[in-house]
Tab-separated table of C-alpha atoms in Angstrom:
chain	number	residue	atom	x	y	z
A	241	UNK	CA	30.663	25.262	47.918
A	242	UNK	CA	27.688	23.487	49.034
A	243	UNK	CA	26.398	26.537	50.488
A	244	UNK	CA	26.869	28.833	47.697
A	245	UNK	CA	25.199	26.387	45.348
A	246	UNK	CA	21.713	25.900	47.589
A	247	UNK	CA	22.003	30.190	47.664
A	248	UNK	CA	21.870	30.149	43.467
A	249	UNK	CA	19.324	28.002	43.441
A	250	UNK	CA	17.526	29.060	45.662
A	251	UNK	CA	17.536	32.633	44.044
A	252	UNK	CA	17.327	31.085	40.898
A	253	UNK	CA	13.571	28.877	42.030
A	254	UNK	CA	12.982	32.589	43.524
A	255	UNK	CA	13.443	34.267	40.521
A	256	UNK	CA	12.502	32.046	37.937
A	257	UNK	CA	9.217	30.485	39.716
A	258	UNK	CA	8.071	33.229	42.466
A	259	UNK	CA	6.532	35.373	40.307
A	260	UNK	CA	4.873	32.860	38.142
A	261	UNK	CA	3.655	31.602	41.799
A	262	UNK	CA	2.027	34.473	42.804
A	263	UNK	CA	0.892	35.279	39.714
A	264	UNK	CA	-1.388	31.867	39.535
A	265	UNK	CA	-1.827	32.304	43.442
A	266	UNK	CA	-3.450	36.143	42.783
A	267	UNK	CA	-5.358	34.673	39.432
A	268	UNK	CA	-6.829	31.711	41.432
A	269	UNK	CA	-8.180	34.189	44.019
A	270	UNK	CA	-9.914	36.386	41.759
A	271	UNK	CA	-11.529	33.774	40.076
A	272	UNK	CA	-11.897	32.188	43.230
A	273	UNK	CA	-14.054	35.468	45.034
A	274	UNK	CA	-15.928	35.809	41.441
A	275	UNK	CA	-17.336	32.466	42.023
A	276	UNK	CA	-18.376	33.360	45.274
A	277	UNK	CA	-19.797	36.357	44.386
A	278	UNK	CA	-22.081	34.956	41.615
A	279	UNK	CA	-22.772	31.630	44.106
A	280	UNK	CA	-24.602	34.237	46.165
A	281	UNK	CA	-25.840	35.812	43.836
A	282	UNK	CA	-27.248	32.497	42.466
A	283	UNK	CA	-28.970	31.729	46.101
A	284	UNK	CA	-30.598	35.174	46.131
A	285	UNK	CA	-32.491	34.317	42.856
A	286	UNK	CA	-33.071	30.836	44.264
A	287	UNK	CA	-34.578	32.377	47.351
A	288	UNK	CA	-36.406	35.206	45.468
A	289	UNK	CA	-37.993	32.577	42.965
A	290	UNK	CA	-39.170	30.253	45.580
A	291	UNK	CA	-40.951	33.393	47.258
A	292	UNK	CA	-43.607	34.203	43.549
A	293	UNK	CA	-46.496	33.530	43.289
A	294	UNK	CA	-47.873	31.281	40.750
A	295	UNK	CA	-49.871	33.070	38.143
A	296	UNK	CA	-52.039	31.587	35.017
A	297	UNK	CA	-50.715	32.364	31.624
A	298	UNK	CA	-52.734	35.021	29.820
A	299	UNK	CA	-54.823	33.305	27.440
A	300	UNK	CA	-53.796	32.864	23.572
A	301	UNK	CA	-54.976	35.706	21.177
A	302	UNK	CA	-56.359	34.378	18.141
A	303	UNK	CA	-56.891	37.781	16.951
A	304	UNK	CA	-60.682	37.768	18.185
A	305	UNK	CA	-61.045	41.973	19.304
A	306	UNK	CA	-63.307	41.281	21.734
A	307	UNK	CA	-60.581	39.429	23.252
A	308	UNK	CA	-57.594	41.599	23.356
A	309	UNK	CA	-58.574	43.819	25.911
A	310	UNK	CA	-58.193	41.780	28.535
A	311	UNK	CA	-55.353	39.375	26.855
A	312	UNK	CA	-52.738	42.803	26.652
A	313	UNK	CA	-54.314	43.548	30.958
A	314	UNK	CA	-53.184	39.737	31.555
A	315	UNK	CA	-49.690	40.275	29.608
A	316	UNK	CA	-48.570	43.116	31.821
A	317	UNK	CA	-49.682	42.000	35.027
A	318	UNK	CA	-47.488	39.013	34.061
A	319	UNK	CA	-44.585	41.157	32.889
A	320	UNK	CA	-45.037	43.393	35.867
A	321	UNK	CA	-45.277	40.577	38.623
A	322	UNK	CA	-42.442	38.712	36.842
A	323	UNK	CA	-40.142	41.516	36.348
A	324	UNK	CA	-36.680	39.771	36.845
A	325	UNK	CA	-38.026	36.947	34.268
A	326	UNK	CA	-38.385	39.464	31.422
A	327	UNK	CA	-35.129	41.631	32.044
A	328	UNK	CA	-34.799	42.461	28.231
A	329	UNK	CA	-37.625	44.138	25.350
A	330	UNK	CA	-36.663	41.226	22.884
A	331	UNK	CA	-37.618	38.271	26.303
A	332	UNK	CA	-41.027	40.049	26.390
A	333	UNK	CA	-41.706	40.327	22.920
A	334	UNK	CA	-41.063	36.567	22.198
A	335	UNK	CA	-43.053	35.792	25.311
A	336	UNK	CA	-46.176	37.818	23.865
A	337	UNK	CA	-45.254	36.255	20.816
A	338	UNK	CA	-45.698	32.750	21.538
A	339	UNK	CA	-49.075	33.456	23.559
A	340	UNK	CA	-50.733	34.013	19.639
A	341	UNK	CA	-52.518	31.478	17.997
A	342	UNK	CA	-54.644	30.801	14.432
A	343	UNK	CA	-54.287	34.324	12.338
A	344	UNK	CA	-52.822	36.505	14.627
A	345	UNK	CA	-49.601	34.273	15.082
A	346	UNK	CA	-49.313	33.841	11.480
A	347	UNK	CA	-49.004	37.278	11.266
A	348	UNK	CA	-46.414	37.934	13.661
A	349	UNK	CA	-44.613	35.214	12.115
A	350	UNK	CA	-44.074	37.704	9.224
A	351	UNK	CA	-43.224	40.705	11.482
A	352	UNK	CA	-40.235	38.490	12.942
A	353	UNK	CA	-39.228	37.080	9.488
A	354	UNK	CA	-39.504	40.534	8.065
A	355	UNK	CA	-37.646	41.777	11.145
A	356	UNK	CA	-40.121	44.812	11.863
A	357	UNK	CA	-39.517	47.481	14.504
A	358	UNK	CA	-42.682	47.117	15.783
A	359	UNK	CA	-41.343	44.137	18.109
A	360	UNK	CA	-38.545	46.366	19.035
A	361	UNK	CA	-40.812	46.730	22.628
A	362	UNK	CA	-43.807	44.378	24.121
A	363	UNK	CA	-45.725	47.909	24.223
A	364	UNK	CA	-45.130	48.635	20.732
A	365	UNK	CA	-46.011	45.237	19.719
A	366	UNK	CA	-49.095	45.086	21.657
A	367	UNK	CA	-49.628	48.277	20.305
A	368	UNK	CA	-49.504	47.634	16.945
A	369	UNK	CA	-51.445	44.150	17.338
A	370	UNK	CA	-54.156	46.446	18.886
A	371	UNK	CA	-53.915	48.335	15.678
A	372	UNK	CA	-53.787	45.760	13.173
A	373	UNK	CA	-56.693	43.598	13.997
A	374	UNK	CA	-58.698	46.755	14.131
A	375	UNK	CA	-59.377	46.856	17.537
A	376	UNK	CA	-60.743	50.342	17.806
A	377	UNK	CA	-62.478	49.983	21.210
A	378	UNK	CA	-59.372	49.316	23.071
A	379	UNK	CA	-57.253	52.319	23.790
A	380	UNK	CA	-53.754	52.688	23.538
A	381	UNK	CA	-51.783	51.980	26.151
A	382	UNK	CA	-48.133	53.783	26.301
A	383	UNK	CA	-47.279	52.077	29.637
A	384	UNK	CA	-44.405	49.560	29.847
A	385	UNK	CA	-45.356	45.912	30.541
C-alpha cells in the first residue's frame, strides 16, 4: 500500500509540478544569458567611453553669420567623433538645439513648438539655420553630421 501511494504521488508532484519546474528553470535561464549578454555589452561601452577623447563644445550661435561657419564645422566634428552618443536624428537635433543662444534660439523654439520638418535631421536643421539668418557666404553642406 505504502508503495503504491509514494508511486501516485510521486507521478502526481511529476505531473502536476515538473513542467511548471522546468518551465521557470528554462525562463530563469533566458533571462539569466540576456543579462549577461547586455552586462557585456554594458563593459564594452564602459571600455569604449573611457578610450574618447575630450573635445570642447562648439560654441553657442547667437545667430551672428560671421559665426556660423565655423559653429556648423565644430557641430559635425562633434557628431562625427561622438558617433555612438548621437545614435538617433532627433539626439542631434536637440543637441544643436541647445548650443543656440539670444535670437537664434528663440527661433528654434518656434520650429520645435510648431513641430517643423526642418529638425527632422541635424543637416537639415543646420541647413535651414544657414538659410534663415541669411547666411549667404556659407555653402550648403548635404553631408551628415
Amino acid at each position: 500500500f505504502i508503495s503504491s501511494l509514494v508511486v501516485k504521488l510521486h507521478w502526481t508532484l511529476k505531473t502536476l509540478l515538473f513542467p511548471h519546474t522546468i518551465a521557470w528553470q528554462n525562463e530563469f535561464n533566458r533571462i539569466w544569458d540576456t543579462l549577461r549578454m547586455q552586462e557585456g555589452e554594458i563593459r564594452g561601452l564602459k571600455e569604449r567611453g573611457a578610450r574618447l577623447p575630450a573635445l570642447a563644445l562648439p560654441t553657442k550661435f547667437s545667430g551672428e553669420a560671421s559665426k556660423f561657419h565655423v559653429f556648423r564645422r565644430q557641430c559635425q566634428a562633434y557628431l562625427e567623433a561622438r558617433q555612438a552618443e548621437f545614435p538617433q536624428e532627433d539626439v542631434k537635433v536637440a543637441w544643436i538645439y541647445s548650443l543656440l543662444d539670444g535670437p537664434a534660439a528663440t527661433w528654434a523654439t518656434a520650429l520645435y513648438d510648431a513641430g517643423s520638418t526642418h529638425l527632422s535631421t541635424a543637416q537639415n536643421f543646420l541647413n535651414y539655420l544657414r538659410k534663415t539668418w541669411g547666411i549667404e557666404d556659407d555653402e550648403e553642406d548635404t553631408s551628415t553630421p
